[in-house]
XYZ file of C-alpha atoms in Angstrom:
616
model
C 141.441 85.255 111.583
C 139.277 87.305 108.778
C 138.460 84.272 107.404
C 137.098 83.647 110.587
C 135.460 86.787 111.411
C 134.071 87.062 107.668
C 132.280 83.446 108.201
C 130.644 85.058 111.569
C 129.606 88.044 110.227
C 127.970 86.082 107.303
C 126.199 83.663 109.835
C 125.225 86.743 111.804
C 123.489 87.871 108.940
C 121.717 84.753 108.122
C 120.208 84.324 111.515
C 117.550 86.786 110.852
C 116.779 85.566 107.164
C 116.432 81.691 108.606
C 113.872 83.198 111.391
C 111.561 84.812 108.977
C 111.782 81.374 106.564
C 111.123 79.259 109.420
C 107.964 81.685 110.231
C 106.948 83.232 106.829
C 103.762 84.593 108.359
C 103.270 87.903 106.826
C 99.776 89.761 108.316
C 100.005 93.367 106.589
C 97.128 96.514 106.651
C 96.554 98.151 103.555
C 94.626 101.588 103.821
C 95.706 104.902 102.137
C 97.438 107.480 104.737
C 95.144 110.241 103.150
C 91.589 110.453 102.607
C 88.718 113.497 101.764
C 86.072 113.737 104.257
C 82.766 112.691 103.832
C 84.324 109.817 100.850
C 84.392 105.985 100.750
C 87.414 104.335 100.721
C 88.975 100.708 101.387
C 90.718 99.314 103.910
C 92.373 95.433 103.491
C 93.829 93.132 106.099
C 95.866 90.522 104.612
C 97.463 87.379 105.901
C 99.505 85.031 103.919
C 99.305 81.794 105.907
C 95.931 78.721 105.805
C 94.648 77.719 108.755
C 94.476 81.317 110.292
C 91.082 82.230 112.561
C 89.674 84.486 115.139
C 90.180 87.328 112.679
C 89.314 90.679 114.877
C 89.447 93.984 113.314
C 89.956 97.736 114.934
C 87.232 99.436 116.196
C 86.789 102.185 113.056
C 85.274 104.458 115.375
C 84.184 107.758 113.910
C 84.073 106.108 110.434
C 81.263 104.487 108.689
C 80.907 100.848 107.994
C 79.246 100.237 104.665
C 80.267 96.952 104.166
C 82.886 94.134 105.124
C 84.089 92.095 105.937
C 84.221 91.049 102.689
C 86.755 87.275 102.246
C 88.639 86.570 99.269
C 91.506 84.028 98.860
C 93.823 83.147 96.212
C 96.496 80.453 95.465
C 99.068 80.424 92.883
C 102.078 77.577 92.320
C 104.596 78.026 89.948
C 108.137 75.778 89.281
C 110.973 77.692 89.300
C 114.687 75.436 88.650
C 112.524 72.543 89.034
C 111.095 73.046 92.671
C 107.595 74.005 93.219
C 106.887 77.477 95.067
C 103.444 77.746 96.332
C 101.882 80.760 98.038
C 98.668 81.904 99.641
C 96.787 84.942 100.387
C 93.513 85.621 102.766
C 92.061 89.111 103.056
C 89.656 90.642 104.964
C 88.182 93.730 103.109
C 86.004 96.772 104.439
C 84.907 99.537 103.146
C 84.473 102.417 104.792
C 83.248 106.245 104.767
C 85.367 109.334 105.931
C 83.513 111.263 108.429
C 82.730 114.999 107.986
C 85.161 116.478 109.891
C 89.309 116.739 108.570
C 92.015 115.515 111.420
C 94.238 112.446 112.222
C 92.803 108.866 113.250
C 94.573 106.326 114.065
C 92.939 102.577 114.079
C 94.927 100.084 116.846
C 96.454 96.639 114.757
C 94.392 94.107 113.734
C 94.752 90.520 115.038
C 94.683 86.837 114.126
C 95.940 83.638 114.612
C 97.583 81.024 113.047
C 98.527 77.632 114.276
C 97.665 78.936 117.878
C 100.350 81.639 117.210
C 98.695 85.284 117.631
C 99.875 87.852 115.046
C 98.760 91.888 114.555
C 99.398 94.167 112.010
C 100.682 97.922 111.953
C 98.416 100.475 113.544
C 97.143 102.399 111.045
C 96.955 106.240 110.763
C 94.733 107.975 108.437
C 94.779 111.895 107.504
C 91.362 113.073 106.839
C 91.374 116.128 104.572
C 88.522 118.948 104.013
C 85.987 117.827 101.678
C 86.460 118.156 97.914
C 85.232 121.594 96.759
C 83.984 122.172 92.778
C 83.938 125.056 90.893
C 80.729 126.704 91.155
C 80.804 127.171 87.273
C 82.241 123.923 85.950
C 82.255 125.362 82.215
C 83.907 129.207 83.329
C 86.143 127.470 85.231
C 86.814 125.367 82.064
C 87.258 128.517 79.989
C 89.613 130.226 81.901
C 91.921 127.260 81.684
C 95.040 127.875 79.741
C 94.071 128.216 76.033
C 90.704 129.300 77.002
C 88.765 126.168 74.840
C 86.333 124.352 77.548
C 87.645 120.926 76.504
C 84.496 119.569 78.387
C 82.301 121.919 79.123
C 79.566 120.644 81.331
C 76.531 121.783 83.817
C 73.950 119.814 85.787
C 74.624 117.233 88.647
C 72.228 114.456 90.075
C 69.351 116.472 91.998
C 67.674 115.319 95.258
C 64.803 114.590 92.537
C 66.059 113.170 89.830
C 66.862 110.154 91.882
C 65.857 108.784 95.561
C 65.043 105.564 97.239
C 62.168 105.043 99.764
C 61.633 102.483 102.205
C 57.669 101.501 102.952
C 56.763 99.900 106.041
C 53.422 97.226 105.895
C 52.919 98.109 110.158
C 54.242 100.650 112.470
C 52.606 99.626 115.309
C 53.399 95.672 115.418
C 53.430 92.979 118.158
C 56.079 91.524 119.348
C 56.955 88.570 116.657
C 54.740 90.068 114.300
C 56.010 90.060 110.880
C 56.908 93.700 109.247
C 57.212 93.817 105.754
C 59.558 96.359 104.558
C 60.050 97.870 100.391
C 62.842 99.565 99.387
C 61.975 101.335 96.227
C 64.234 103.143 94.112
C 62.276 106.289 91.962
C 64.557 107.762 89.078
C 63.469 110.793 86.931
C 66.774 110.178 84.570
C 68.199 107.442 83.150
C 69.926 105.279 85.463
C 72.713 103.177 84.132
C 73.671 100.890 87.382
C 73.533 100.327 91.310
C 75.059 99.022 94.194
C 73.998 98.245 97.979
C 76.928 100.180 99.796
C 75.381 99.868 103.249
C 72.463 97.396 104.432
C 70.580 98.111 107.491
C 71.959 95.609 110.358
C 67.901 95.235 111.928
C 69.113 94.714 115.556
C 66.166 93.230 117.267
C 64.859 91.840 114.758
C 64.312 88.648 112.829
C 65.162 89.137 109.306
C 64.019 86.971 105.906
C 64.387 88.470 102.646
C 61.196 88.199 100.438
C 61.444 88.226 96.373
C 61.146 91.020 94.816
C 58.946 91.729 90.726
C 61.855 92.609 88.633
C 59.271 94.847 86.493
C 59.873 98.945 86.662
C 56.569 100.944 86.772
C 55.585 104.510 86.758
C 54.218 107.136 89.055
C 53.671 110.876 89.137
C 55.321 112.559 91.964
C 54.392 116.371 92.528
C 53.819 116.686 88.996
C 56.862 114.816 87.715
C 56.782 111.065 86.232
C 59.222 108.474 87.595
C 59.991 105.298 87.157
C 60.310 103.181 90.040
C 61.380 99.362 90.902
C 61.092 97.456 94.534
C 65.034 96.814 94.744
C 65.064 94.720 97.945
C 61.588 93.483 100.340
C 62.709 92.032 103.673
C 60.108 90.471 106.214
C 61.334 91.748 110.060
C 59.759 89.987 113.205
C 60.647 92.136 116.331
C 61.881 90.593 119.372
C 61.335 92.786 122.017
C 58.563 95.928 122.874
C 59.502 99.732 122.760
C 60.821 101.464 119.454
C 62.781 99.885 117.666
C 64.692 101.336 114.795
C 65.280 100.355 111.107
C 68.573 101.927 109.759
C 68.590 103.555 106.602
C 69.438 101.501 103.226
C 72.236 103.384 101.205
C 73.215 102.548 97.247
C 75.342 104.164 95.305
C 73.993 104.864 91.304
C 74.969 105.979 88.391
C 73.494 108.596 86.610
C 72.971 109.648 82.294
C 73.119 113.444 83.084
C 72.538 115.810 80.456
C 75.054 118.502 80.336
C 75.161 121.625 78.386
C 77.332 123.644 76.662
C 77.818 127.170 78.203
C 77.672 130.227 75.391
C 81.954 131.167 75.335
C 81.427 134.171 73.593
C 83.980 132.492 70.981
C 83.496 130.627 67.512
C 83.016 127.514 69.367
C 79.341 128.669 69.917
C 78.008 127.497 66.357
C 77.733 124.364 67.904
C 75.434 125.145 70.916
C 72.701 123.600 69.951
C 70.923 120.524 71.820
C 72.029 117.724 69.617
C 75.610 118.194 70.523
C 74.962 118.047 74.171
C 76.615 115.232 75.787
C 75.774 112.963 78.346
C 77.750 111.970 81.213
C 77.867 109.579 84.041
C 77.502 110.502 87.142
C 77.896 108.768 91.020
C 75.086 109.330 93.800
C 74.776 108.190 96.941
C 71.309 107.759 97.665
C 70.025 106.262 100.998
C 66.134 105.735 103.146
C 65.094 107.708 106.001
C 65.225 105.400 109.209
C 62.088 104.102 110.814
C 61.470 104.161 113.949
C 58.390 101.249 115.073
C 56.274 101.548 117.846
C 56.735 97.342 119.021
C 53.749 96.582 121.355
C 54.438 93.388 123.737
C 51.930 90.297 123.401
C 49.110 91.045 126.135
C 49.386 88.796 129.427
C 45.845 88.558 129.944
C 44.257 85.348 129.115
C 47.684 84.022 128.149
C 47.235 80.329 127.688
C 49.783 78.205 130.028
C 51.236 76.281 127.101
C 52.130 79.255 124.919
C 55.408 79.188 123.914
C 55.628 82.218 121.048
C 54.106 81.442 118.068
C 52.677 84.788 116.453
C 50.500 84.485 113.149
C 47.565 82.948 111.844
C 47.164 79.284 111.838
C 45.858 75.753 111.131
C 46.423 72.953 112.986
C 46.196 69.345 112.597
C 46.976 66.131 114.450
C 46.607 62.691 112.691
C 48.075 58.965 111.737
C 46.855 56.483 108.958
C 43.533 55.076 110.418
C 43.069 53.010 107.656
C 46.017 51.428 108.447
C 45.418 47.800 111.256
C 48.199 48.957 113.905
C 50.162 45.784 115.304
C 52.564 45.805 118.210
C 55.991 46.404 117.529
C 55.290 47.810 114.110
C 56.074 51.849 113.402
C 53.269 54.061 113.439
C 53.559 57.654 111.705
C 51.874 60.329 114.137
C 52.031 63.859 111.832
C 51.311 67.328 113.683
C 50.881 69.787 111.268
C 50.726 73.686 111.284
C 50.265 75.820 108.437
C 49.804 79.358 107.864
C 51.199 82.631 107.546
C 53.862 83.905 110.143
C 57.491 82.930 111.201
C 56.915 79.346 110.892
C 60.531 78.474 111.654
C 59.761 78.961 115.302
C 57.622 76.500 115.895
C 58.288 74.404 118.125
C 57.215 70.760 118.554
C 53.983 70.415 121.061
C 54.660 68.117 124.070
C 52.277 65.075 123.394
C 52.280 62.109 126.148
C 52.441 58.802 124.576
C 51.657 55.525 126.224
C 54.567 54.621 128.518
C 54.704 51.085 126.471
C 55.231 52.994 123.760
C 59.118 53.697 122.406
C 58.937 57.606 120.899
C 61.607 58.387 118.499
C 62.932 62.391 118.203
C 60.289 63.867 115.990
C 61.678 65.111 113.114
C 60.657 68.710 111.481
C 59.743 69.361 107.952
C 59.140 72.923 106.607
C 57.553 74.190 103.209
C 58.461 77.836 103.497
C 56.584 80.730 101.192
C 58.207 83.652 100.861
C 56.268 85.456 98.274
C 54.914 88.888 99.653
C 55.417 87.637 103.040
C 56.531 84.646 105.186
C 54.094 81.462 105.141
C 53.923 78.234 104.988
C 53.859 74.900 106.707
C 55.558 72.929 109.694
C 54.871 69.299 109.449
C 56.509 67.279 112.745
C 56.626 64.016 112.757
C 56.266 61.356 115.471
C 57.361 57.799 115.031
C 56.119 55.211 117.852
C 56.486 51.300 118.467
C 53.790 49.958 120.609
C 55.203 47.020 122.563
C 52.310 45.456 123.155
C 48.640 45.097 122.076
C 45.983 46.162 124.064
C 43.537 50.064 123.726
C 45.636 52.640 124.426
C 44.895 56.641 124.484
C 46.911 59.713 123.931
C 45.625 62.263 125.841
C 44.325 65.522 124.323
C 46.095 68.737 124.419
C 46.315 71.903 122.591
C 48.870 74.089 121.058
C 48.240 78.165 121.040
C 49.214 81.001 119.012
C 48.654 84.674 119.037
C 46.602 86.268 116.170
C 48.270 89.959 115.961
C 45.060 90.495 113.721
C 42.199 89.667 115.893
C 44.751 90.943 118.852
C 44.441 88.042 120.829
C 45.230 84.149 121.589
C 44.072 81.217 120.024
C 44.098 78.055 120.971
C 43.707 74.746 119.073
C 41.976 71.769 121.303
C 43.607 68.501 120.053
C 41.224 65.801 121.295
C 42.003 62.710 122.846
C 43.267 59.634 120.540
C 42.340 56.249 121.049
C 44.185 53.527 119.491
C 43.597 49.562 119.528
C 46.718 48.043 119.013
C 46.587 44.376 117.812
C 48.725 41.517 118.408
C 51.769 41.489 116.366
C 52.664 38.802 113.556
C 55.600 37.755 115.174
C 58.069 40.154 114.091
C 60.204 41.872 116.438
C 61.576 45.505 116.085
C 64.800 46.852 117.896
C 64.114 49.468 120.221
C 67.408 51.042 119.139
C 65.868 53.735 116.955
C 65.109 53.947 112.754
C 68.004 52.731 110.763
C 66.371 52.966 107.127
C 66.787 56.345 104.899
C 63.823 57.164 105.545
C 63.601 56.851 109.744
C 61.863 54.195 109.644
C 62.289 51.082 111.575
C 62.662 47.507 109.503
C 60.943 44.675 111.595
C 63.869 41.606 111.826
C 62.852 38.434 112.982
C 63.604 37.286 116.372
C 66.979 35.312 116.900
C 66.825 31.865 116.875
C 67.461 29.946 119.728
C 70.691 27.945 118.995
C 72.131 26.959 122.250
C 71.208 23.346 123.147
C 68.154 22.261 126.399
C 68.968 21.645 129.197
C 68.030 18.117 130.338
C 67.182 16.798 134.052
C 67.308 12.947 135.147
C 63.978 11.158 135.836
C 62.559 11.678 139.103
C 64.593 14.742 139.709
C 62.687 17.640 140.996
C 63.198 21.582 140.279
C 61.124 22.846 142.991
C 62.578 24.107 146.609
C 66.261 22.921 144.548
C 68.766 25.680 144.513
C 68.401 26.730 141.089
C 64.597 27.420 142.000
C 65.741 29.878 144.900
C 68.286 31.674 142.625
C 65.442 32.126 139.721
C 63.043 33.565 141.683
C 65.585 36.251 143.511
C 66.510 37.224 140.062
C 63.212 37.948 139.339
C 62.697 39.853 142.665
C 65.340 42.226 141.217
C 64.437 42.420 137.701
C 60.905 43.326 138.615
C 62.465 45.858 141.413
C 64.527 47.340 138.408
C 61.938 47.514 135.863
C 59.772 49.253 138.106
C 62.682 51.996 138.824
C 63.104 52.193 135.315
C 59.290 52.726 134.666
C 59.094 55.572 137.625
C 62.228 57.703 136.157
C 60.620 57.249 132.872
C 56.728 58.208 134.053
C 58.750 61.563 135.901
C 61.094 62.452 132.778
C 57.795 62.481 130.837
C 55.828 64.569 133.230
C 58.590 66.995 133.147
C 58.648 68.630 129.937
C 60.533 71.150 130.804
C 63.454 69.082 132.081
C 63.506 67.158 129.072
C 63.429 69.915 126.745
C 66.717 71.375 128.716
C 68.298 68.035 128.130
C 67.686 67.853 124.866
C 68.688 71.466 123.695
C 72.406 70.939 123.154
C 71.350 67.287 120.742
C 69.086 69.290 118.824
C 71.763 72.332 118.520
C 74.024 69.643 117.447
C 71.256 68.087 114.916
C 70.842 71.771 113.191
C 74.816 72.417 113.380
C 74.773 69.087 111.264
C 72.194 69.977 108.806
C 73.591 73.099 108.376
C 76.985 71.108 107.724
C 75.099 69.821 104.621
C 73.431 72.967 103.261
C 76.923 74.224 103.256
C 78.499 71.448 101.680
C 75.593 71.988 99.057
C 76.300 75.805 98.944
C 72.978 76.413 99.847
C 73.626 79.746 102.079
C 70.290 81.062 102.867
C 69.391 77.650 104.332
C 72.819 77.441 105.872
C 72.194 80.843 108.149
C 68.834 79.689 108.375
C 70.136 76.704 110.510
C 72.937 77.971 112.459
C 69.768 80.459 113.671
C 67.964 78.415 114.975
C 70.902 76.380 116.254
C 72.162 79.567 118.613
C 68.273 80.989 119.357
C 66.993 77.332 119.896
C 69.922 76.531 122.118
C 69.045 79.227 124.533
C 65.183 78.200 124.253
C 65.220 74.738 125.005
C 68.255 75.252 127.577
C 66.852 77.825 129.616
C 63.037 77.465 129.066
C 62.513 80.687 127.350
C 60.243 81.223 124.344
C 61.954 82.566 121.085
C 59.937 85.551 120.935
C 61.289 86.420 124.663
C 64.416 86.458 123.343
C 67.063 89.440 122.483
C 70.751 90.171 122.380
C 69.476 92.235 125.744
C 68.036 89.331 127.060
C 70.315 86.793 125.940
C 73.575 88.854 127.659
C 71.132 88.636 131.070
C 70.313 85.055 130.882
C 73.972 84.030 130.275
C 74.631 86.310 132.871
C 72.186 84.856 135.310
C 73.461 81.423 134.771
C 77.104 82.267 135.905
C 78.315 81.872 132.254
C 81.628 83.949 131.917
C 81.375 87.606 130.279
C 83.757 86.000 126.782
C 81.483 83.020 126.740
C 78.498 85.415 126.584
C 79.768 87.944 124.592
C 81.168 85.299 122.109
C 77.708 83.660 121.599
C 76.469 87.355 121.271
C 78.797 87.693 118.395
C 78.812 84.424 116.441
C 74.587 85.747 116.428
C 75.700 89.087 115.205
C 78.144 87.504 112.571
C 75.403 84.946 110.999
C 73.068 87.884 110.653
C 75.544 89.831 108.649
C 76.823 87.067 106.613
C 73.744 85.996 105.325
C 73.113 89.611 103.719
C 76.608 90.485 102.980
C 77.983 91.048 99.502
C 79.094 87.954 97.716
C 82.325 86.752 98.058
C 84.298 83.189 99.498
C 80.632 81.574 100.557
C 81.905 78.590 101.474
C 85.207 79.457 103.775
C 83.147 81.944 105.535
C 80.329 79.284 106.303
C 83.152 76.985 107.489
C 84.031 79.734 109.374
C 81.194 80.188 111.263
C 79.647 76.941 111.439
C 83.085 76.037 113.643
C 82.439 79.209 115.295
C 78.982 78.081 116.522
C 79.917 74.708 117.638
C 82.554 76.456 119.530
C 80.336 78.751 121.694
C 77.893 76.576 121.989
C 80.148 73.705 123.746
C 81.894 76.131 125.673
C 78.686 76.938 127.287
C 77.499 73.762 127.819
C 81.066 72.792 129.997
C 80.599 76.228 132.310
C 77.343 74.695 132.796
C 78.138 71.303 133.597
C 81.742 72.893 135.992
């Protein structure tokens, strides 16, 4: 009987033990329980299981964000008695500052999942003590210490002007899509021995690019003082929406060569006050810009042209093909619309240009040649490839594409003429109409099949005409012209109806960015990864919903969605995957490619979602 009972108990203990091994998902908070107000300090979120997602933090509210969150992972195998022990470890890390005021806080658990399994940490509470308070007399204080030597006597601190940063606005007064180009200058009277961003500015309502900066320092008299100043960051901001919109203060934190002084102690230690046997010390600033507040102004409605569809800058425009080139039915021609200038020129859009009906038009294909110098530029060269099926003159008819010109304050608009072409009979080759299959897009010719099946052969004397065979032919050709000119009609309306096709082709080309963004981040190539999931989400909404990109807001976007019955988590996840590839593509280096992954899934996601509530 105790051998019995002993067994039980032992199995009773084990139970629990098995549970956790058959789990072993361990999702822990690490934050200290006591912090001084008005001081940074880091909080950590760590999971040990792969495969985990929908990571969602606590609202930290009362606290400031400077940064996070920051992803790191590690793995580590070992052998231990000849078996192999693996584990894993994913953290989320933020760093935060302590507001002013002492009390309690306590932030509710963070969640996750992992295999479809939802898991939360701890809640975590957080004692916020009084600020630090120093000695008004660092060296007296020093000297009254037991023993009465100042081990390290020291004066002077980091002065509002000794260092400071600055931010410098190119236009206060912009348009709507207009670009802003902002400087954020750092000016240092003392030596300055390193920096780092603690905080960026999130630019809500805006369109962000970051410009290069000159690595060179230079020099400027302030109030009678010299400084030496360098441009740390220059970002180019295109508003979204009129009224005032603010840019958030930048905040760094430096260090500091002060020069500190010995204090006279009335004691033998004073031979040595002399200024070579001052020391220098380092010392921690937090430094940040003044916010700016802009006065947007919305693009005028008067003399709006009808096909304006956002485009804000100053541009050239082109439309052309290789005239010296003999065009031949059912061989490719290369039709190139090209804009080039300086403003956003990611959002431009391709112009809606009627072809021919006998023509097959492939999905034009968009190459950009981006400057991003001392502000954004460039050029946006879309390409067209046709088949004519047929020879014979043919005309594409003229139309125009127009832009605003926030310098002149008003629109432009660029008259593409009418296009004739005199398509010649082919040579015999015959082209698939299934779309380009070289590297290149472009379509091989192939020659026609051969005809391998053997005639048919009638008796002498027999005749075809009025015979059964005759009757069946010509119904089957009663239907197949009946078809063909269905097929023709539907095609004529789809192409009179730009903005029908342009909603039915918003979630391909989503999928066609989501793709090339696939391949920047296989490539590593982050800036150019964001860059694509942007115009992904923003062109989604555009071509879905037939609003321009410079319409376009996180206000706008929640009423839209709204509008179209999509469901408030739909909405507000889009809202958020927008939010999220803003602040990835500025935040503070860490695992590049998981987070990509991340959010490149986390696009697709919202973006399919809302293309089934639209389809229920």
């Amino acid at each position: 009987m105790r051998r019995f009972v002993c067994h039980l108990l032992c199995l009773v203990c084990l139970l629990p033990a098995g549970l956790a091994a058959q789990d072993g998902v361990s999702f822990q908070a690490q934050a200290p329980r006591e912090v001084y107000a008005g001081e940074a300090f880091d909080i950590t979120f760590v999971v040990n299981a792969q495969g985990s997602r929908n990571f969602k933090a606590p609202a930290f509210k009362g606290f400031d964000v400077l940064f996070g969150p920051a992803q790191s992972q590690s793995s580590n195998f070992s052998y231990i008695n000849g078996q192999m022990q693996q584990s894993f470890s994913l953290s989320y890390a933020y760093r935060l500052r302590a507001p002013e005021s002492a009390g309690e806080f306590r932030f509710d658990p963070a969640t996750i999942e992992v295999k479809g399994q939802s898991y939360q940490t701890e809640a975590i509470v957080l004692k916020v003590l009084p600020a630090r308070t120093q000695p008004a007399n660092p060296a007296r204080a020093a000297r009254n210490a037991p023993g009465g030597r100042p081990s390290n006597p020291v004066s002077g601190e980091i002065g509002n002007d000794d260092v400071f940063l600055r931010s410098f606005v190119s236009k206060n007064n912009p348009y709507v899509g207009e670009e802003v180009v902002v400087t954020y200058r750092l000016y240092t009277a003392v030596p300055v021995r390193q920096y780092s961003i603690n905080k960026l500015p999130s630019n809500k309502g805006f369109w962000s690019e970051e410009l290069k900066t000159g690595e060179n320092e230079q020099r400027e008299t302030i109030n009678g003082r010299p400084y030496v100043y360098v441009d740390l960051r220059k970002v180019a901001l295109f508003p979204q929406e009129a009224g005032k919109l603010t840019i958030e203060p930048l905040e760094i934190e430096v260090v500091a060569a002060i020069q500190q002084k010995r204090e006279r102690t009335g004691t033998i230690f004073d031979i040595f006050d002399d200024p070579f046997f001052d020391r220098v010390a380092y010392t921690q600033a937090n430094v940040r810009t003044k916010p700016t507040v802009l006065n947007v102004r919305p693009l005028p409605e008067t003399d709006r042209p009808a096909d304006f569809n956002g485009p804000v800058g100053d541009y050239k425009v082109s439309f052309q093909y290789d005239k010296t080139k003999t065009l031949k039915a059912n061989e490719a021609i290369d039709f190139t619309f090209t804009v080039s200038g300086n403003g956003n020129i990611e959002l431009i859009q391709p112009p809606h240009i009627l072809f021919p009906p006998d023509f097959d038009v492939y999905e034009p294909r968009v190459n950009l040649q981006k400057t991003q110098e001392n502000h954004i530029g460039g050029q946006a060269s879309i390409e067209y490839i046709v088949v004519p099926r047929s020879p014979g003159i043919y005309r594409i008819p003229a139309f125009s594409f127009s832009y605003f010109n926030p310098q002149a304050g008003r629109y432009r608009t660029v008259d593409i003429p009418e296009t004739a072409l005199n398509i010649r009979e082919g040579d015999g080759t015959y082209v698939p109409a299934g779309g380009p299959d070289n590297a290149d897009g472009r379509t091989s010719p192939t020659l026609a099949p051969l005809q391998t099946h053997a005639p048919h052969w009638y008796k002498t004397g027999q005749q075809f005409f009025l015979s059964t065979g005759w009757w069946l032919g010509l119904a089957a050709l009663f239907v197949l012209t009946a078809v063909s000119v269905g097929l023709y009609r539907r095609h004529r309306a789809k192409r009179s109806d730009p903005i029908g096709l342009r909603n039915k082709r918003a979630y391909k080309e989503a999928r066609r960015c989501l793709r090339k963004g696939h391949l920047y981040m296989t490539q590593n190539r982050k800036n150019d990864f964001y860059i694509e999931l942007s115009q992904a989400l923003w062109g989604f909404l555009s071509r879905k919903f037939n609003i321009p990109v410079s319409d376009l807001s996180m206000a706008r976007v929640r009423e839209v969605l709204r509008e179209k019955g999509i469901s408030e988590a739909s909405a507000e996840a889009f809202i958020q995957t927008l939010e999220h590839c803003e602040y990835e593509r500025f935040a503070p280096p860490g695992n590049n490619r998981q987070s990509m992954a991340e959010l490149h899934e986390e696009a697709l996601d919202v973006i399919s979602s809302i293309v089934k509530e639209l389809k229920a």
